[in-house]
PDB file of C-alpha atoms and ligand atoms in Angstrom:
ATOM      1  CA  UNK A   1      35.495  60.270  59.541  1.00  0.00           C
ATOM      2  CA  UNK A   2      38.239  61.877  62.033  1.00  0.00           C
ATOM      3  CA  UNK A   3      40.019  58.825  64.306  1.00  0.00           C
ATOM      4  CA  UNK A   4      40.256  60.409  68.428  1.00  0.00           C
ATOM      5  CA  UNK A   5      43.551  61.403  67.458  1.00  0.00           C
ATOM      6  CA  UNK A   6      42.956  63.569  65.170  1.00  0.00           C
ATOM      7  CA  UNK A   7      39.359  65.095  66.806  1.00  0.00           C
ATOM      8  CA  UNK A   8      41.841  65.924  70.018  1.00  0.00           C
ATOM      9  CA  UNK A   9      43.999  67.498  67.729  1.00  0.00           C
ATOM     10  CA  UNK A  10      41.562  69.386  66.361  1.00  0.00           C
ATOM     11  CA  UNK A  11      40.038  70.665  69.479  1.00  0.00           C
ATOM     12  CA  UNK A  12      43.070  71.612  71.035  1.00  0.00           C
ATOM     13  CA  UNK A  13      43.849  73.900  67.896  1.00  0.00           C
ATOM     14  CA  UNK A  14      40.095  75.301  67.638  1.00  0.00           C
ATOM     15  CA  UNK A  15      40.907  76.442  71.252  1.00  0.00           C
ATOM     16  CA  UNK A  16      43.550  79.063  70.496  1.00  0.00           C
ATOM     17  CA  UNK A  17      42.847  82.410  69.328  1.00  0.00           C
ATOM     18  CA  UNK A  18      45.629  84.619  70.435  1.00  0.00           C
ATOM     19  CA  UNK A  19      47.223  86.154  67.264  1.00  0.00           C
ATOM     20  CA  UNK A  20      50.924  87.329  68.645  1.00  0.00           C
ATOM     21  CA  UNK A  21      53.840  84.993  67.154  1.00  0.00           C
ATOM     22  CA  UNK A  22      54.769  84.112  70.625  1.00  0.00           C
ATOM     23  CA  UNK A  23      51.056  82.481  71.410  1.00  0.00           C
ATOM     24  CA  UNK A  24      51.402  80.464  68.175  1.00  0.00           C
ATOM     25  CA  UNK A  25      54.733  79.220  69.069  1.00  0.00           C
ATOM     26  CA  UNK A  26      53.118  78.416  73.156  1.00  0.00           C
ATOM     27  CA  UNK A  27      49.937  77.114  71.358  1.00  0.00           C
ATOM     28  CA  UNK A  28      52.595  74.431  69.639  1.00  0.00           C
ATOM     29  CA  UNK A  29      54.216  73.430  73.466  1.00  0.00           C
ATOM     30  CA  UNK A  30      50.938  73.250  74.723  1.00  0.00           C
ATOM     31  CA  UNK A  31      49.603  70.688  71.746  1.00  0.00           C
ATOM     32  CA  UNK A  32      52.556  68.943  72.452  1.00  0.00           C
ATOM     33  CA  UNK A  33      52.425  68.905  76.445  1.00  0.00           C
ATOM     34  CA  UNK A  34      48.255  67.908  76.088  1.00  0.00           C
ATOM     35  CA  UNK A  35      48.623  65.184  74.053  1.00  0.00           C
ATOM     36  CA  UNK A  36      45.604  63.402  76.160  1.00  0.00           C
ATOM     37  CA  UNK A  37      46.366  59.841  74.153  1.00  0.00           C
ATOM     38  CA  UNK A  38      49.512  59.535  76.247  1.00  0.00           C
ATOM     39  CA  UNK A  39      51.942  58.855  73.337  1.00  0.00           C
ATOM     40  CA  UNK A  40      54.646  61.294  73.370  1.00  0.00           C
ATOM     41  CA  UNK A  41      53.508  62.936  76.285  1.00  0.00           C
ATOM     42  CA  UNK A  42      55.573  63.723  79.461  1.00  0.00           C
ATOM     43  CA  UNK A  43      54.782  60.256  80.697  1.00  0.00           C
ATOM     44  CA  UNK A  44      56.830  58.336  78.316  1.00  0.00           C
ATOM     45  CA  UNK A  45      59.396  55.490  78.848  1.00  0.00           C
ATOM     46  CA  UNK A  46      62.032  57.968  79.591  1.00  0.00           C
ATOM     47  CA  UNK A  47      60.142  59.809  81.921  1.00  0.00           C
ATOM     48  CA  UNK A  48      58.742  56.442  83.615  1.00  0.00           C
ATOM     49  CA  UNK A  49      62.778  55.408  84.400  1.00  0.00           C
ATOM     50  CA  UNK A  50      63.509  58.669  85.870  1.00  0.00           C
ATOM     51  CA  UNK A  51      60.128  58.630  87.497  1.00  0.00           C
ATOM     52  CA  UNK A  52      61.414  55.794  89.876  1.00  0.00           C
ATOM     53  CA  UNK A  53      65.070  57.754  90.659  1.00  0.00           C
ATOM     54  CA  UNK A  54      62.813  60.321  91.812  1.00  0.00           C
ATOM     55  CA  UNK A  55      60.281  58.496  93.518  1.00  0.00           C
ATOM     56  CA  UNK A  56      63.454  56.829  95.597  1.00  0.00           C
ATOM     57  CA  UNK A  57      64.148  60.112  96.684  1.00  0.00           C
ATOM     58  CA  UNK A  58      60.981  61.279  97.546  1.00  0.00           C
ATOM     59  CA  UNK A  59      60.818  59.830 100.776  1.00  0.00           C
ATOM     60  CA  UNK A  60      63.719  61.228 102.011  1.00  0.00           C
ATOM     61  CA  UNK A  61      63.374  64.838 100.418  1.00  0.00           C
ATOM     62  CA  UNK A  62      59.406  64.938 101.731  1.00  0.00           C
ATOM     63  CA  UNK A  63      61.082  63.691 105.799  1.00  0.00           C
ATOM     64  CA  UNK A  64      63.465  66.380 105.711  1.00  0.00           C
ATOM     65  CA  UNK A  65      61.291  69.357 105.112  1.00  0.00           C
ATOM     66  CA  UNK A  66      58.242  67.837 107.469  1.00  0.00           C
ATOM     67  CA  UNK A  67      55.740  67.194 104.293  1.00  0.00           C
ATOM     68  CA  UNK A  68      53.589  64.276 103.693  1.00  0.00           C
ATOM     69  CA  UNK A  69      53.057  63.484  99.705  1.00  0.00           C
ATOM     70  CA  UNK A  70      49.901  64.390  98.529  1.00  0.00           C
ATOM     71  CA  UNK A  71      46.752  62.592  97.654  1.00  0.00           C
ATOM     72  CA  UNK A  72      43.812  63.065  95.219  1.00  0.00           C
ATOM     73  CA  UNK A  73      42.825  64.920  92.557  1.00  0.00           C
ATOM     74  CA  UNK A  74      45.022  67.753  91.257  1.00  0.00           C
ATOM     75  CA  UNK A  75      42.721  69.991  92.514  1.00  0.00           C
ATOM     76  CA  UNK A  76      42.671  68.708  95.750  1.00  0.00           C
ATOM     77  CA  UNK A  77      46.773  68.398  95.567  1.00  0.00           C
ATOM     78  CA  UNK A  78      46.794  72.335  94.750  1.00  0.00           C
ATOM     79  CA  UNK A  79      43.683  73.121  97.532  1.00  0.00           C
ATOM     80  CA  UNK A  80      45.705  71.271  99.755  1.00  0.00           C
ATOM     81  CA  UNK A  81      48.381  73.566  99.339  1.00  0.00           C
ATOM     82  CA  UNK A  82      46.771  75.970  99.763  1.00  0.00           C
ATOM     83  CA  UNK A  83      45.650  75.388 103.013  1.00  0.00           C
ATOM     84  CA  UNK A  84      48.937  74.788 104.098  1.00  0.00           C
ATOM     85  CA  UNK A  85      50.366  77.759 102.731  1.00  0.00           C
ATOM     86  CA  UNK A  86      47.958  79.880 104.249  1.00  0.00           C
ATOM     87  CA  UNK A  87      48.242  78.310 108.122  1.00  0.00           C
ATOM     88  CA  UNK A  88      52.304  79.021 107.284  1.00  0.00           C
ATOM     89  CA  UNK A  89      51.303  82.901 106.812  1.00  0.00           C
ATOM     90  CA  UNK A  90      48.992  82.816 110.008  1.00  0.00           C
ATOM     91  CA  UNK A  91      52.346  81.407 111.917  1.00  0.00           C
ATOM     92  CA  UNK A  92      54.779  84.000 110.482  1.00  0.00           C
ATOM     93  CA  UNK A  93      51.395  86.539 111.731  1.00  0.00           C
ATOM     94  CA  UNK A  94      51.766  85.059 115.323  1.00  0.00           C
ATOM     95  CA  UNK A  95      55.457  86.044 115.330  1.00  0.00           C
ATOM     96  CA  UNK A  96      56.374  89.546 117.390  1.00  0.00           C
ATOM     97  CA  UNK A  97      59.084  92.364 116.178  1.00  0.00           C
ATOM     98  CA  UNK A  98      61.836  90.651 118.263  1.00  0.00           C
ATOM     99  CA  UNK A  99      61.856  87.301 116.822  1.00  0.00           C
ATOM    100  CA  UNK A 100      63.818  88.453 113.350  1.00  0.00           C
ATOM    101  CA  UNK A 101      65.386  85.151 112.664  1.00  0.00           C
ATOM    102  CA  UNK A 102      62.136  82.707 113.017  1.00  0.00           C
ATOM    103  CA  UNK A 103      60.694  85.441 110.615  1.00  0.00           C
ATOM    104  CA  UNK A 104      63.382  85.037 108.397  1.00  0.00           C
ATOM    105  CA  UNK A 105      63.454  81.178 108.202  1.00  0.00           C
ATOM    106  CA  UNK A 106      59.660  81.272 107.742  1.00  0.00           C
ATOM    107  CA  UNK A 107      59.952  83.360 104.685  1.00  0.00           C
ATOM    108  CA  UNK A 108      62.692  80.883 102.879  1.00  0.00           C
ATOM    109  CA  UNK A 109      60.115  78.323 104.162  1.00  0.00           C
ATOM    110  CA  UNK A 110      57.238  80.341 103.044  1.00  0.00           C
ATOM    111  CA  UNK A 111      58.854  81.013  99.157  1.00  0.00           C
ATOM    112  CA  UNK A 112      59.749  77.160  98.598  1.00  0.00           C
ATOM    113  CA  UNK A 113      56.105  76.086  99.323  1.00  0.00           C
ATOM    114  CA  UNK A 114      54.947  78.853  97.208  1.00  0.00           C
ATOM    115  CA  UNK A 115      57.576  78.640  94.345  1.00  0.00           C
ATOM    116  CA  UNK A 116      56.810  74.493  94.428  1.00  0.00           C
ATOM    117  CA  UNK A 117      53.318  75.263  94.255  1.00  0.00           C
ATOM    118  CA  UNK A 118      53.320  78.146  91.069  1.00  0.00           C
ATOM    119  CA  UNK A 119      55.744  75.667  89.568  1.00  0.00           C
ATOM    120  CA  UNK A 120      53.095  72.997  89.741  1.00  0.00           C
ATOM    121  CA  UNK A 121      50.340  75.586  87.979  1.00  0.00           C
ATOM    122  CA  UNK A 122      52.328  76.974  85.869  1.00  0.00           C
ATOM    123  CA  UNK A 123      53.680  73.930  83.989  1.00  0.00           C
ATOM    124  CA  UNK A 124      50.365  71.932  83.611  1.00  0.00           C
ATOM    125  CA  UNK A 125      47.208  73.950  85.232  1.00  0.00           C
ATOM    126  CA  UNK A 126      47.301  76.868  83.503  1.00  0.00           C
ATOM    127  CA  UNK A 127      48.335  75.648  79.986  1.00  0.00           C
ATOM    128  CA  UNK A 128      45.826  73.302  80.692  1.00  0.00           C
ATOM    129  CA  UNK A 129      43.337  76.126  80.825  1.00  0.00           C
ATOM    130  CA  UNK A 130      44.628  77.581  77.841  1.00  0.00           C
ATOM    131  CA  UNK A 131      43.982  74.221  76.049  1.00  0.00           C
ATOM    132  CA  UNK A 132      40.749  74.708  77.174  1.00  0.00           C
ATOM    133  CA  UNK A 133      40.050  77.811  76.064  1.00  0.00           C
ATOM    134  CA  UNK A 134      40.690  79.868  79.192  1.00  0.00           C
ATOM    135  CA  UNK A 135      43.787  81.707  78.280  1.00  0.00           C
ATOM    136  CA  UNK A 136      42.024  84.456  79.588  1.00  0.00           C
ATOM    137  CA  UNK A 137      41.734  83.396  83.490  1.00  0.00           C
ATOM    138  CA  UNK A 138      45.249  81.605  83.401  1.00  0.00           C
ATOM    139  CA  UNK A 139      47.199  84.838  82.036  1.00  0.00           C
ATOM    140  CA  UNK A 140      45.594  86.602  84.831  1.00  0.00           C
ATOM    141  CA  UNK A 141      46.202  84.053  87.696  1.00  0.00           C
ATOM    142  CA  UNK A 142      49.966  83.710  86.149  1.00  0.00           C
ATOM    143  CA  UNK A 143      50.447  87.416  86.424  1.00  0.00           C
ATOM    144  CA  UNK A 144      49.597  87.308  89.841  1.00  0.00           C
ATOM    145  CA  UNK A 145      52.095  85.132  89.997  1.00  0.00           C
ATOM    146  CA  UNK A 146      54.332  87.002  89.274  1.00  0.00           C
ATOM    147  CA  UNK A 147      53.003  89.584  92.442  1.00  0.00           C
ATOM    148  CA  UNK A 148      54.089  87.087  94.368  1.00  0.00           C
ATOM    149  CA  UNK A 149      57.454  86.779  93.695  1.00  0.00           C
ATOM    150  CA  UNK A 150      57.442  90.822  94.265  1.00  0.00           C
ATOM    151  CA  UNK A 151      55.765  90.269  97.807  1.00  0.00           C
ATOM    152  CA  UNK A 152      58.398  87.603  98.268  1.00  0.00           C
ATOM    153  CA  UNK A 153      61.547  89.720  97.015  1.00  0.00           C
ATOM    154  CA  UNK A 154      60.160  92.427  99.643  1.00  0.00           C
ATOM    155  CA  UNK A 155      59.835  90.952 102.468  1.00  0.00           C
ATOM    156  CA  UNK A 156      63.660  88.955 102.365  1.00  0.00           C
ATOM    157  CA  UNK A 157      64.845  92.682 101.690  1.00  0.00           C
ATOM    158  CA  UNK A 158      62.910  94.398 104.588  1.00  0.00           C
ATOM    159  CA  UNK A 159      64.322  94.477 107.882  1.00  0.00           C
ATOM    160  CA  UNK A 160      62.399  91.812 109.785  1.00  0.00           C
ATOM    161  CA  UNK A 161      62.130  93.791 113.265  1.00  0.00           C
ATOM    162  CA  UNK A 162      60.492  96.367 111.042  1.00  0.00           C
ATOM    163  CA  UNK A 163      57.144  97.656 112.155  1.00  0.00           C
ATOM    164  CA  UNK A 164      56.153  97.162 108.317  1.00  0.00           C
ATOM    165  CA  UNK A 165      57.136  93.529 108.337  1.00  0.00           C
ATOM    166  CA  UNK A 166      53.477  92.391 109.720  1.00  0.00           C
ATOM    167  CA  UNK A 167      51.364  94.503 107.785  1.00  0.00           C
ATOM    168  CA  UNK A 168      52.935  93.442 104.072  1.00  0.00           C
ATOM    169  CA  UNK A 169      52.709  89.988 105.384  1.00  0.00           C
ATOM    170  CA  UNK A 170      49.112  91.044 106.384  1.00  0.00           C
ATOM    171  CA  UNK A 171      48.924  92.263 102.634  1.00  0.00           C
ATOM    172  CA  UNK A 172      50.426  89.541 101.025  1.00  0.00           C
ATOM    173  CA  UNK A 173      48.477  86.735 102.501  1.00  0.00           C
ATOM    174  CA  UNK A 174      45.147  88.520 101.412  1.00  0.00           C
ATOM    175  CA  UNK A 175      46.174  88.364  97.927  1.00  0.00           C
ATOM    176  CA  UNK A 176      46.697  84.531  98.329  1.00  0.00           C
ATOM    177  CA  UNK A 177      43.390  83.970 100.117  1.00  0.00           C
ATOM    178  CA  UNK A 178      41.850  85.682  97.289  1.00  0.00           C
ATOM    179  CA  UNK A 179      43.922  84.066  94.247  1.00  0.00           C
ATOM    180  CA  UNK A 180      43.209  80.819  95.791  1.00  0.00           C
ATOM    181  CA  UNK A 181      39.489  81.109  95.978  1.00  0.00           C
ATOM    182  CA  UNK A 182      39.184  82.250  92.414  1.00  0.00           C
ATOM    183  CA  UNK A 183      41.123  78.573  92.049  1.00  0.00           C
ATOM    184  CA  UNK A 184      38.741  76.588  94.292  1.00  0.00           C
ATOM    185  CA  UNK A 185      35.906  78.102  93.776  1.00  0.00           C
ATOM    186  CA  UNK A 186      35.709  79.567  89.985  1.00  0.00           C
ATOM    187  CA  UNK A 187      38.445  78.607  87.585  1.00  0.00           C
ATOM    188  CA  UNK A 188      39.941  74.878  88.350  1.00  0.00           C
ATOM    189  CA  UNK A 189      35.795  73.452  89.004  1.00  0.00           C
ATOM    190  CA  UNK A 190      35.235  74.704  84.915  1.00  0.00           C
ATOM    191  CA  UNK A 191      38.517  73.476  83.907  1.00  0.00           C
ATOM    192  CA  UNK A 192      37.254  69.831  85.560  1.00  0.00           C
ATOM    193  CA  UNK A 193      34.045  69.342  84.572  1.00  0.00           C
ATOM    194  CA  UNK A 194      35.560  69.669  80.431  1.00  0.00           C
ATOM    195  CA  UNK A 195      38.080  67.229  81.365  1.00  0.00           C
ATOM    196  CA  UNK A 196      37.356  63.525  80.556  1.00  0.00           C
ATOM    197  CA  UNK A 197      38.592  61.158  83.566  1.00  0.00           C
ATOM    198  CA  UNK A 198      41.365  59.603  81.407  1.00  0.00           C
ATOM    199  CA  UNK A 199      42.244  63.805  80.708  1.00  0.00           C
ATOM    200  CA  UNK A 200      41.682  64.447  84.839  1.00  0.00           C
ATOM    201  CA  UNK A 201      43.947  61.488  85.584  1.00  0.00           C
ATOM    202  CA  UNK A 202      46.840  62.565  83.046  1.00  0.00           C
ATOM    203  CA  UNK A 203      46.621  66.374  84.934  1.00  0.00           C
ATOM    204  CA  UNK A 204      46.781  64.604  88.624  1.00  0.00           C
ATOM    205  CA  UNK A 205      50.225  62.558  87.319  1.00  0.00           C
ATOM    206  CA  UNK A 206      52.011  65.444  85.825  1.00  0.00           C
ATOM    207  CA  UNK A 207      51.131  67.737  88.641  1.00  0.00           C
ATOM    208  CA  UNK A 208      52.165  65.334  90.872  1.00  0.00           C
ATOM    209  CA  UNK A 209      55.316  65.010  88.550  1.00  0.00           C
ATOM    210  CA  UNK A 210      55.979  68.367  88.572  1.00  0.00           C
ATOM    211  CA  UNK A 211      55.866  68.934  92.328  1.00  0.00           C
ATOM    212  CA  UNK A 212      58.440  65.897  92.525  1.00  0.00           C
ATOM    213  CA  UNK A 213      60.860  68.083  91.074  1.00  0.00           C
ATOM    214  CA  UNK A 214      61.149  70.373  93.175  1.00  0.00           C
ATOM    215  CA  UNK A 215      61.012  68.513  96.345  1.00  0.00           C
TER     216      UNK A 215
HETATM  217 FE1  FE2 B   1      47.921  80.112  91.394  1.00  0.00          FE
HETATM  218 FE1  FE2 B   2      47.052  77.845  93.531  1.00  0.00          FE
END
């Protein structure tokens, strides 16, 4: 009879079937990166020692850009965000043609949440989702992802006293309401009610990890 370690291993290989070369050799991070028993995983004793370097940091990094360190769930971490991201677009929406450099700063301000945020999904939600057999919704919320960068790339470029600049932002931020309530509402609920609590726990640490970093 299979021992837990093996049945995990098994599961998490039974939930791949992507044929290119490049989703085998993902399939083999992900294994890796989902190891649910803990050993090996990304919070080993070398991670734990440069966990507290980080954590002694934190404090200071979260002060200086006005953020609080998030609590819960990861799904209420990345809701969270979301919310906040969201009132940030309704701010840079309150702004008028004249007031180029606020609009400017709240763009930079606008990309690091946003960037901290994808950085979070993309290293642990989504492959998470793959794991569980939902390559299908995390491709497409990743290449959104990428529509984000290209919303973010346009609106540094474009003049900010530009009678354009509120309508893309207009633009932009609907495509984040709407990515974020396929999140909330559709895809991260699915990938949570599969996930053990010892499974939900690991995801909440490395998210949490992961948003450490770029802090
Ligand atoms: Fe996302
Ligand atoms: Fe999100």
């Amino acid at each position: 009879m299979a021992d837990s370690k093996t049945t995990t291993a098994r599961r998490s290989t039974g939930a791949r079937s992507r044929s290119s070369s490049t989703s085998r050799s993902q399939s083999s991070a992900q294994r890796s990166a989902f190891n649910w028993s803990g050993k090996g995983s990304w919070l080993g004793a070398a991670a734990a020692g440069a966990a507290f370097a980080i954590a002694a940091n934190l404090g200071r990094k979260l002060a200086m850009q006005g953020m609080s360190a998030a609590a819960g769930d990861w799904d209420d971490v990345l809701a969270a965000e979301h919310e906040a991201t969201l009132a940030l677009f309704d701010k840079i929406l309150a702004t008028d043609d004249s007031q180029t450099t606020k609009r400017a700063l709240m763009i930079k301000k606008l990309a690091y949440a946003l960037d901290k945020h994808a950085h979070e999904e993309e290293h642990v939600v989504y492959p998470a989702l793959r794991a569980a057999n939902d390559a299908h919704d995390a491709d497409l919320l990743e290449g959104e992802h990428g529509y984000v960068k290209t919303y973010l790339f346009e609106l540094s470029e474009m003049d900010k006293g530009s009678s354009d600049f509120l309508p893309k932002v207009r633009e932009f931020r609907d495509m984040i309401s709407r990515h974020a309530k396929m999140e909330e509402e559709e895809v991260f609920p699915r990938l949570k009610q599969g996930l053990t609590e010892e499974q939900n726990s690991h995801i909440t640490s490395l998210v949490n990890k992961e948003g450490f970093k770029m802090a």
